[in-house]
Structure formats: C-alpha cells, structure tokens
PDB file of C-alpha atoms in Angstrom:
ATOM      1  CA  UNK A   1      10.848  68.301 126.289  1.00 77.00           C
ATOM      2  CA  UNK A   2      13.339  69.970 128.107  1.00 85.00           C
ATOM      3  CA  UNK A   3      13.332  73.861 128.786  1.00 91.00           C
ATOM      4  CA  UNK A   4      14.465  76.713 130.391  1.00 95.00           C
ATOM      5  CA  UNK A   5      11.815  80.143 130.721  1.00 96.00           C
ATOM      6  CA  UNK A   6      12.554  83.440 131.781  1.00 97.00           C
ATOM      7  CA  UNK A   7       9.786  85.094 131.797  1.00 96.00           C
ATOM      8  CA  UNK A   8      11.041  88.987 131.461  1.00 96.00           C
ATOM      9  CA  UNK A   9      12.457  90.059 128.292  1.00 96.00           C
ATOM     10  CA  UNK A  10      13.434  93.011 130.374  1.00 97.00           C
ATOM     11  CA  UNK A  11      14.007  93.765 133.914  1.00 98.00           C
ATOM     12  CA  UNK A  12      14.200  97.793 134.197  1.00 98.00           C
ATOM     13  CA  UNK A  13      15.517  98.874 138.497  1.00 98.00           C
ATOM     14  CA  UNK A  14      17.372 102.082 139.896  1.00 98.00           C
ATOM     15  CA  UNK A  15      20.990 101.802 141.161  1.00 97.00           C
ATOM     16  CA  UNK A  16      20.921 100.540 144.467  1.00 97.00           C
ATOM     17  CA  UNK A  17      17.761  98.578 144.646  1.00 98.00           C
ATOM     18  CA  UNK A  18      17.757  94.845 145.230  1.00 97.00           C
ATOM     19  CA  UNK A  19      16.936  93.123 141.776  1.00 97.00           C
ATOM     20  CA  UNK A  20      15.419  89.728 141.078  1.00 98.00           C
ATOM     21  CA  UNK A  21      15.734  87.916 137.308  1.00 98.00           C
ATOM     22  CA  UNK A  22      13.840  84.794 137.362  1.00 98.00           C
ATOM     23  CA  UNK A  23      14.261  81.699 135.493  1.00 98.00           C
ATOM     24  CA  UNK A  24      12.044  78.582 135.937  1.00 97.00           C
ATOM     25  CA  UNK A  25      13.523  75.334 134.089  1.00 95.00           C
ATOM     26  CA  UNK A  26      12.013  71.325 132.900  1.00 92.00           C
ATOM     27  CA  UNK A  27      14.794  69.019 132.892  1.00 88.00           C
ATOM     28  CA  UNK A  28      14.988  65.145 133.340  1.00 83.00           C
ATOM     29  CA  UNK A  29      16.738  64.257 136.614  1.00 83.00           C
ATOM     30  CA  UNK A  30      18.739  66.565 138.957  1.00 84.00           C
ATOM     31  CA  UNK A  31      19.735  69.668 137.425  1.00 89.00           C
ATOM     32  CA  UNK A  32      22.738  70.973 137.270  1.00 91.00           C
ATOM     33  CA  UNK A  33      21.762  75.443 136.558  1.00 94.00           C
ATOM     34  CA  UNK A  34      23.748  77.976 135.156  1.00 95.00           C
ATOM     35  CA  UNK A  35      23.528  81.908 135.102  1.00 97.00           C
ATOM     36  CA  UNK A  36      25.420  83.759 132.434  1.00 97.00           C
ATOM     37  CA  UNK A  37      26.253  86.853 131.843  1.00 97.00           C
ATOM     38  CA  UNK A  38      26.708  88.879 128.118  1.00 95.00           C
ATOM     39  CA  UNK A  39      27.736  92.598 127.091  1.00 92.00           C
ATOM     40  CA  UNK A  40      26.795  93.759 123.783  1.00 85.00           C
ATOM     41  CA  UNK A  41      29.161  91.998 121.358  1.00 78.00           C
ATOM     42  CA  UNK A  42      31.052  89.447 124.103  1.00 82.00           C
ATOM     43  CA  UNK A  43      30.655  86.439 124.870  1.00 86.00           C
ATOM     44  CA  UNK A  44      29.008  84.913 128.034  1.00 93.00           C
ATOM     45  CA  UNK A  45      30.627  84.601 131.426  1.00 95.00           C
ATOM     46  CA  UNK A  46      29.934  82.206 133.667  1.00 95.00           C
ATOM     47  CA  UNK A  47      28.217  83.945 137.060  1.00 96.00           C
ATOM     48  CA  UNK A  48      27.281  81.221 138.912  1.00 96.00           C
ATOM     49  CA  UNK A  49      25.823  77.359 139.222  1.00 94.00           C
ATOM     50  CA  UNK A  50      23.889  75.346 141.463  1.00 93.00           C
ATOM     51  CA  UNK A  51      24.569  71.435 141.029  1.00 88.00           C
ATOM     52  CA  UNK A  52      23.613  70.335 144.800  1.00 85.00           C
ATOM     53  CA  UNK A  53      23.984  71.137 148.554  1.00 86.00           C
ATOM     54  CA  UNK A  54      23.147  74.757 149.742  1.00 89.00           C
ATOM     55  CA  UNK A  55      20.069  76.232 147.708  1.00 92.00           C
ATOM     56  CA  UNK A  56      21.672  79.404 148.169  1.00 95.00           C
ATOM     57  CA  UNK A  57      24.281  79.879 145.661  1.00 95.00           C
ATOM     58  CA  UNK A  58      26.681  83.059 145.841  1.00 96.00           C
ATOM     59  CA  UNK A  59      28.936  83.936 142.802  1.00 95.00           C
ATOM     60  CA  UNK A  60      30.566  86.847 140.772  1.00 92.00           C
ATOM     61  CA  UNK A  61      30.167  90.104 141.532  1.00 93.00           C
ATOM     62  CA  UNK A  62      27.943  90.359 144.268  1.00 95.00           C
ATOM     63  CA  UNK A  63      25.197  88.147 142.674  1.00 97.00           C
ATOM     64  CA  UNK A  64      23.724  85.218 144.050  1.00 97.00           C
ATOM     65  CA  UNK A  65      20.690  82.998 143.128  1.00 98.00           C
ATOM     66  CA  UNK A  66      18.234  80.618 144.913  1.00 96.00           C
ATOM     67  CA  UNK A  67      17.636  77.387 144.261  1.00 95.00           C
ATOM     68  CA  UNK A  68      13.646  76.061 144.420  1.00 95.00           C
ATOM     69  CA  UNK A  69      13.031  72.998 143.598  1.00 93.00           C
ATOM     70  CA  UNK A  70       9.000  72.485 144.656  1.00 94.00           C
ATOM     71  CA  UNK A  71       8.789  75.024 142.018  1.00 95.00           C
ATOM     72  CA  UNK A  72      11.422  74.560 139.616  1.00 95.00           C
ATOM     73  CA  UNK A  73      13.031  78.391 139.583  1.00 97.00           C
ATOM     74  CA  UNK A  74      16.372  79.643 139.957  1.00 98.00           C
ATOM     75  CA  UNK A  75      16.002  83.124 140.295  1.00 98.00           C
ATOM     76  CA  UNK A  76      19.266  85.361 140.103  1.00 98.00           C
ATOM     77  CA  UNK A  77      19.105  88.446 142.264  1.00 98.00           C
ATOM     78  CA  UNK A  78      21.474  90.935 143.711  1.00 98.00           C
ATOM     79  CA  UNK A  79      20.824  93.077 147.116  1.00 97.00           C
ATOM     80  CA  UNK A  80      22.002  96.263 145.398  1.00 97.00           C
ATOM     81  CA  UNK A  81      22.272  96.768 141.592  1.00 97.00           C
ATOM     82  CA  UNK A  82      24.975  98.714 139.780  1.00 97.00           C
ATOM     83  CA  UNK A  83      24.428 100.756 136.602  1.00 97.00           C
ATOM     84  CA  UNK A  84      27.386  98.492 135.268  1.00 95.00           C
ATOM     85  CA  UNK A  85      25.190  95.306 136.010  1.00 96.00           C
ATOM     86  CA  UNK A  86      23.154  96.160 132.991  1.00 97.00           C
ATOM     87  CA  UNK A  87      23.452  93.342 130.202  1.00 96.00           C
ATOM     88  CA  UNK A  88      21.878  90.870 128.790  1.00 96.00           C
ATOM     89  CA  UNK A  89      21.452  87.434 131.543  1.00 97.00           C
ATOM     90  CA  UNK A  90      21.047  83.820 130.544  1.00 97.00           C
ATOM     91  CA  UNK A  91      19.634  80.810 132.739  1.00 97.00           C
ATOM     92  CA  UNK A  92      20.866  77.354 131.642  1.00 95.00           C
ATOM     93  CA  UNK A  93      20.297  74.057 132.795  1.00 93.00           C
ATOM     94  CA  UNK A  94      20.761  70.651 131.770  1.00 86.00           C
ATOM     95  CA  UNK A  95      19.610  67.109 133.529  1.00 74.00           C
ATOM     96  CA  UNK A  96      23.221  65.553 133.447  1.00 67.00           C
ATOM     97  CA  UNK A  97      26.665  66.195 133.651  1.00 59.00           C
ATOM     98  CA  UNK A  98      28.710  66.695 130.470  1.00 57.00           C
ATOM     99  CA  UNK A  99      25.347  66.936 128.101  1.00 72.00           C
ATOM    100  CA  UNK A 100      24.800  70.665 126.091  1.00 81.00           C
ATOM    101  CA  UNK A 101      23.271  73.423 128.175  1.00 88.00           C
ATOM    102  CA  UNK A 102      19.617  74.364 127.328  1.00 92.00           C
ATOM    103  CA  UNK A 103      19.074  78.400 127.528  1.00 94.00           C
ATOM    104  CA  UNK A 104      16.504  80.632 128.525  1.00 95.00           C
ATOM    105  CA  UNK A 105      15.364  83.228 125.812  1.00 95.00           C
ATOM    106  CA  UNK A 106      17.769  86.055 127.944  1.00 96.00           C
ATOM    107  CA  UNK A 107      16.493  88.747 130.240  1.00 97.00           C
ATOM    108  CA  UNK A 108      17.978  92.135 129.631  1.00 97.00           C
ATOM    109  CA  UNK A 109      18.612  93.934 132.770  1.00 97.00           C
ATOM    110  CA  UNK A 110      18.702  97.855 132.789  1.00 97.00           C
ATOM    111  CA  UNK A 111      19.760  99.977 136.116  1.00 97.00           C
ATOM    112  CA  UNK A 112      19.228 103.130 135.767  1.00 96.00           C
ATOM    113  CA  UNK A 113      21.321 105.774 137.668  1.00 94.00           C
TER     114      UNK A 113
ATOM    115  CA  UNK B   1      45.152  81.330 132.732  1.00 65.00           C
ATOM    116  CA  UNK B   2      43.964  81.983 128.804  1.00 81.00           C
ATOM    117  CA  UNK B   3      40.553  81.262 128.035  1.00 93.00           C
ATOM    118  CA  UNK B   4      38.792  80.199 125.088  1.00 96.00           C
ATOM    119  CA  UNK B   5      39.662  82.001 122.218  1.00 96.00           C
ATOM    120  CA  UNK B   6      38.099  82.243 119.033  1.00 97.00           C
ATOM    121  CA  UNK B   7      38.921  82.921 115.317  1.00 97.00           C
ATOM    122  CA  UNK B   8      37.944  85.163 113.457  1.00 97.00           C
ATOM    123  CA  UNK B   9      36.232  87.789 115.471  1.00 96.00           C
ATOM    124  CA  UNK B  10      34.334  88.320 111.923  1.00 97.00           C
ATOM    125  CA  UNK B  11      33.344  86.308 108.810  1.00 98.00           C
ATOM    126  CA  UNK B  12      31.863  88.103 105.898  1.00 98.00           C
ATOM    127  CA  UNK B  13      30.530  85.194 103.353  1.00 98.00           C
ATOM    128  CA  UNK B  14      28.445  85.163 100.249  1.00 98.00           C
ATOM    129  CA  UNK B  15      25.324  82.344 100.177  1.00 98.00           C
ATOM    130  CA  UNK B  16      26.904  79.277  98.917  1.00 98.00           C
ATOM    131  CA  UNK B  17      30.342  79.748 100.046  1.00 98.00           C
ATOM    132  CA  UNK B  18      31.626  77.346 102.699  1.00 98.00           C
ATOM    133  CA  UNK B  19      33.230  78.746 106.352  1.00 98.00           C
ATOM    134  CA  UNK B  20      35.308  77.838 109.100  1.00 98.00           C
ATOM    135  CA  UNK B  21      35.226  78.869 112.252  1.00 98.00           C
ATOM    136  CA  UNK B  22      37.767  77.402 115.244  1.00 98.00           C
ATOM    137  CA  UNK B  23      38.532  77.494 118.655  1.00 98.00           C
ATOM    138  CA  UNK B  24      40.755  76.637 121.527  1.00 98.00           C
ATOM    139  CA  UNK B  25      39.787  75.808 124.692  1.00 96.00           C
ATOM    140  CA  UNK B  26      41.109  76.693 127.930  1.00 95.00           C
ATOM    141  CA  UNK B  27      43.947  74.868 129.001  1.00 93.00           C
ATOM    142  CA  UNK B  28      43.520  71.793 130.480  1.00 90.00           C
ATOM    143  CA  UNK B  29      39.815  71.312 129.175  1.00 92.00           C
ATOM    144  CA  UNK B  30      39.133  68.025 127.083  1.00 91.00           C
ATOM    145  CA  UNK B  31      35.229  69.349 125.965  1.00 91.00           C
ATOM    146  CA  UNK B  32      34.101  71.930 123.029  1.00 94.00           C
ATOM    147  CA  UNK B  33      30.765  72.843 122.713  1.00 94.00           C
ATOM    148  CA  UNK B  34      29.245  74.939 119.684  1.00 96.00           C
ATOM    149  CA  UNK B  35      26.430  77.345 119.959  1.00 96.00           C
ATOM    150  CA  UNK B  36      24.797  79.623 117.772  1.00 97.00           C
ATOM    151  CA  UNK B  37      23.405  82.674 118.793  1.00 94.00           C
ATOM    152  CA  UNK B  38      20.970  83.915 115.975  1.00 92.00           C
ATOM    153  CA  UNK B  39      18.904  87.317 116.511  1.00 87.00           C
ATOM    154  CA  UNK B  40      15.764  86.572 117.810  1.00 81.00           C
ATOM    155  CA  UNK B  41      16.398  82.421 118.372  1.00 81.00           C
ATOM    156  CA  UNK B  42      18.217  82.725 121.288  1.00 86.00           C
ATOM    157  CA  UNK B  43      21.352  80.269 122.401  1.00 92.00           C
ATOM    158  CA  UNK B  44      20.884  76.889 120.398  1.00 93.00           C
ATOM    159  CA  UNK B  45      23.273  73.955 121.125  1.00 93.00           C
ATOM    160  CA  UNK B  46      25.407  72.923 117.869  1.00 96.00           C
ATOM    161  CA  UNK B  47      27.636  70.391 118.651  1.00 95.00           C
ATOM    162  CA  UNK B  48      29.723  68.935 121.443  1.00 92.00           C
ATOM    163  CA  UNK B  49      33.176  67.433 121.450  1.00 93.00           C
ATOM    164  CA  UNK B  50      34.502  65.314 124.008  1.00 90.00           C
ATOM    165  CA  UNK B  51      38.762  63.495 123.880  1.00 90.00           C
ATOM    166  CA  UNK B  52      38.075  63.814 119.684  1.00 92.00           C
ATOM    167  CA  UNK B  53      34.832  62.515 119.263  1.00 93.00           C
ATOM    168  CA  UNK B  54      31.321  64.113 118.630  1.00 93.00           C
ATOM    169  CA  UNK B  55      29.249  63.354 121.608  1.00 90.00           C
ATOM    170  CA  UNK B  56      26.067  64.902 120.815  1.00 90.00           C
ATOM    171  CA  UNK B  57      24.650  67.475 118.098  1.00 92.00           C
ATOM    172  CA  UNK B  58      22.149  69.766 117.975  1.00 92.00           C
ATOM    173  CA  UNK B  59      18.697  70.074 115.724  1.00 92.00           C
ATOM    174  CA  UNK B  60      21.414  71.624 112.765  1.00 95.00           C
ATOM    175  CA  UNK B  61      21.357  70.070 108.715  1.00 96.00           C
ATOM    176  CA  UNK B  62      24.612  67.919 108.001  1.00 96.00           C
ATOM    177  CA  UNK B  63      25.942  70.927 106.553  1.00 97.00           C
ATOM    178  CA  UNK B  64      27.002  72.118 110.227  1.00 98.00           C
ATOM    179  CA  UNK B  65      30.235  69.915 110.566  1.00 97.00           C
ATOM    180  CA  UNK B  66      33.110  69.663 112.534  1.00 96.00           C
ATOM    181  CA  UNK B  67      35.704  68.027 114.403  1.00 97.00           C
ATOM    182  CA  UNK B  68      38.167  68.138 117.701  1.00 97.00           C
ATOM    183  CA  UNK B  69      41.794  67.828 117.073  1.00 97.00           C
ATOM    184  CA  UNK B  70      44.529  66.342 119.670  1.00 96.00           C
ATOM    185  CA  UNK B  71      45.229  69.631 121.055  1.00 95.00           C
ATOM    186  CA  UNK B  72      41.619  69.706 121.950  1.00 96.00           C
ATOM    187  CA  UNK B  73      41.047  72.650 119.593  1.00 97.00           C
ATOM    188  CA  UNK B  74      37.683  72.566 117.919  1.00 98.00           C
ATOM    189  CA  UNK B  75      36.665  73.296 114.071  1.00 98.00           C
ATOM    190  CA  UNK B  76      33.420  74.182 113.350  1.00 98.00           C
ATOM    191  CA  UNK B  77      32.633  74.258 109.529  1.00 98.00           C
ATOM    192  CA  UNK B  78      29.726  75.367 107.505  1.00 98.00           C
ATOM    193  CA  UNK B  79      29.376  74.097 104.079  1.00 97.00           C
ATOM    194  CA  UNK B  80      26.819  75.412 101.462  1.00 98.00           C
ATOM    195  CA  UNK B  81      25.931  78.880 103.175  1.00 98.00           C
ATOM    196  CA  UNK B  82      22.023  80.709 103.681  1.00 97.00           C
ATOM    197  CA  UNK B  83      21.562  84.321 104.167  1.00 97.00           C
ATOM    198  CA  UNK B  84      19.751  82.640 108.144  1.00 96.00           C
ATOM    199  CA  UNK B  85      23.124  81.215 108.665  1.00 97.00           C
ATOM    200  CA  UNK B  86      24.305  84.910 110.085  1.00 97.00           C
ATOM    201  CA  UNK B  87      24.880  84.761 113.568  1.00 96.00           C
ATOM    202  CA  UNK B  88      27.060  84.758 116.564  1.00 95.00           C
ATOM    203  CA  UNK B  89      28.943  81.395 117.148  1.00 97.00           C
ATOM    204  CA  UNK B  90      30.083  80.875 120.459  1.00 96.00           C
ATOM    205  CA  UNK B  91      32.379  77.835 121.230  1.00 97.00           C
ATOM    206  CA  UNK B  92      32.538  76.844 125.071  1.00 95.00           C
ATOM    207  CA  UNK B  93      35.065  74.323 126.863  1.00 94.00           C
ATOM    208  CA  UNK B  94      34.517  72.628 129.737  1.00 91.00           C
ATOM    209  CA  UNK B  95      36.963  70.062 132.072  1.00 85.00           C
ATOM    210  CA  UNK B  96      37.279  66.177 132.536  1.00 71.00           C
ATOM    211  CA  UNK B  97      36.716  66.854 136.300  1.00 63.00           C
ATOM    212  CA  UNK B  98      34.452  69.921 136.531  1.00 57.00           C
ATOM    213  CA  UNK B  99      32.106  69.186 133.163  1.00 63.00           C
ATOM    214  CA  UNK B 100      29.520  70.706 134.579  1.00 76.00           C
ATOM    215  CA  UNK B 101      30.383  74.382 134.263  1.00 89.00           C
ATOM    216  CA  UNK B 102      31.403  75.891 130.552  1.00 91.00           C
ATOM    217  CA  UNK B 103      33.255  78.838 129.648  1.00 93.00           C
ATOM    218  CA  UNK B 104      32.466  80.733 126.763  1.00 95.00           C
ATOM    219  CA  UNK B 105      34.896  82.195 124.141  1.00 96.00           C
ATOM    220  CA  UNK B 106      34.138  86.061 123.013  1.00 94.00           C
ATOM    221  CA  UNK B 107      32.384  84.742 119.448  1.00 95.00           C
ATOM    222  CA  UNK B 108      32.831  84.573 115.580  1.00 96.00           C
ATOM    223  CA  UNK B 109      30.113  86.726 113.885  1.00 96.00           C
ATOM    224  CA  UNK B 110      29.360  85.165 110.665  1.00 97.00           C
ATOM    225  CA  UNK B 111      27.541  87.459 108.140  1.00 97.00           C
ATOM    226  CA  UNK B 112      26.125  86.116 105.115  1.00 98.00           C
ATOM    227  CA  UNK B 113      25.555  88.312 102.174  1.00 97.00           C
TER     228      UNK B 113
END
C-alpha cells in the first residue's frame, strides 16, 4: 500500500535556528512529492514539489526540501526559522501524475521567539 | 489570479439531513479533487474530477456523491448525515498541463449535530 510518514507530530526550534521536518513516503513508480502548508482554520498552500531533476528543491518562503531517493525521504527544512513559520506541515506524494495525493499524518512546527 | 474558493465557510446539519458543499477552481484548471480533513484522521482523498467525469474516489460509502459541471465547478454532496461526518472539506484544483501540483481552497467545516 501506498504511504506517506512523518514521523514528528511536533517539531518544537528557536527563531533563527535551521529546522528540519521529515517525511519518508511508499509509492509505486516515480514520485511526484508535495509539501503543504496550513494555519489554524485555512486551507493548505502549496510550498513546494519535487517531480524530477535537481534533488534540491527551493520554494516559498525561504523553505526548501531534499530529495533522497536510496532512502525514500523528503525532508523540508529551512536555514533560519521564523516565529511566523509555525503551523501545521503536510508531505504528499503520489506515484503518477493526475492521481489523488496521499498525506502524511501533519507535523506541527512551533518556533519559539 | 482567484483561487479556489469554497462555499459555505460553515455547515451546521442535524444527523440525517443531506448537505452540499461546492467549489470553483482556479481559472483555467480542468481537475477538482475532494478531501476531508477529520480530527485525528488526517487528509483522506474523496473524490477527483477530471473535464466532467469522476476519475477516481476515495475509501467513502455511496452516500459521498458528487459531480463537475461545465464551468469546471465541483459539487460535493452528502446524503444521509452521521455525527463522524463533521469535518473540514477541502476541494483542490489542479491544470491540464501542470496536474501534478494542487491548490487548495480555504475549506467548508461541516458540523453535524
């Protein structure tokens, strides 16, 4: 069966340290991986995806992620958190284009000032 | 650019009672996906809608229905309503030529009572 894990329901770091939320994922195929972002009562915005090429990926606000394929994680991490970076962060993935997105349980990240 | 909207931002129903819940994607976008966001279940996959036809659904009952009209807004409708129905539902879109990435809409918060 397909999954995404994240293995941290919560992440706790202090404003300005370099923070890592890691997601490890089983899908058929190449996967296509998502990071999302929610605040309390919004919806999720899209932060940033890796589909191929560069197993660096950079995206919205200053976070980036790392592709790793011998061992299946796409961690999200940022070189310097922000107290306004704390939320609630989703990993997705899915083994073909156009096909429903398969989430992690949500990690929620708290920076402390 | 718009993005997806939702309506209602809340639904107060009693058990039984049958709701509707719709959405419009971003312009441009030809794909709806539904997701429900239950406390404590995470992000589960509903339903997909691709040029007015359901492409794939989720592990839901029958009783989680819907349909895509020519506009490519989405209906999502649940007949015959349980108190575990209560939830966020988040409807995503997605484009012909970039499927791989969706964007989420801010929610409908069903409540049933």
């Amino acid at each position: 069966a397909q999954s995404v894990a994240q293995p941290e329901d919560q992440v706790n770091v202090a404003e300005g340290n370099p923070l890592t939320v890691k997601c490890t994922y089983s899908v058929s195929g190449n996967p296509y991986l998502f990071w999302y972002v929610q605040y309390p009562n919004r919806g999720l915005q899209f932060l940033l995806k890796y589909i191929t090429g560069d197993n660096l990926v950079k995206g919205s606000y200053g976070f980036e992620a790392e592709f790793n394929k011998s061992q299946t994680s796409f961690h999200l991490k940022k070189p310097s958190a922000l107290v306004s970076d704390s939320a609630l962060y989703f990993c997705a993935a899915r083994g073909q284009a156009g096909t429903a997105l398969i989430f992690g349980k949500g990690t929620t990240l708290s920076v402390s000032s | 650019e718009a993005g997806v909207t939702q309506s209602p931002t809340h639904l107060i129903k009693t058990r039984g009672q049958q709701a509707t819940l719709r959405c419009s994607p971003i312009s441009g976008h030809t794909s709806v996906y539904w997701y429900q966001q239950a406390l404590g279940l995470g992000l589960q996959f509903l339903l997909w809608y691709d040029e007015g036809e359901e492409r794939n659904r989720g592990n839901f009952p029958p009783r989680f229905s819907g349909r895509q009209f020519p506009n490519y807004s989405s209906e999502l409708n649940v007949n015959a309503l349980e108190l575990e129905d209560s939830a966020l539902y988040l409807c995503a879109s997605s484009s012909r030529v970039g499927r791989e990435t969706q964007y989420f809409g801010p929610g409908t918060r069903l409540l049933v009572l």
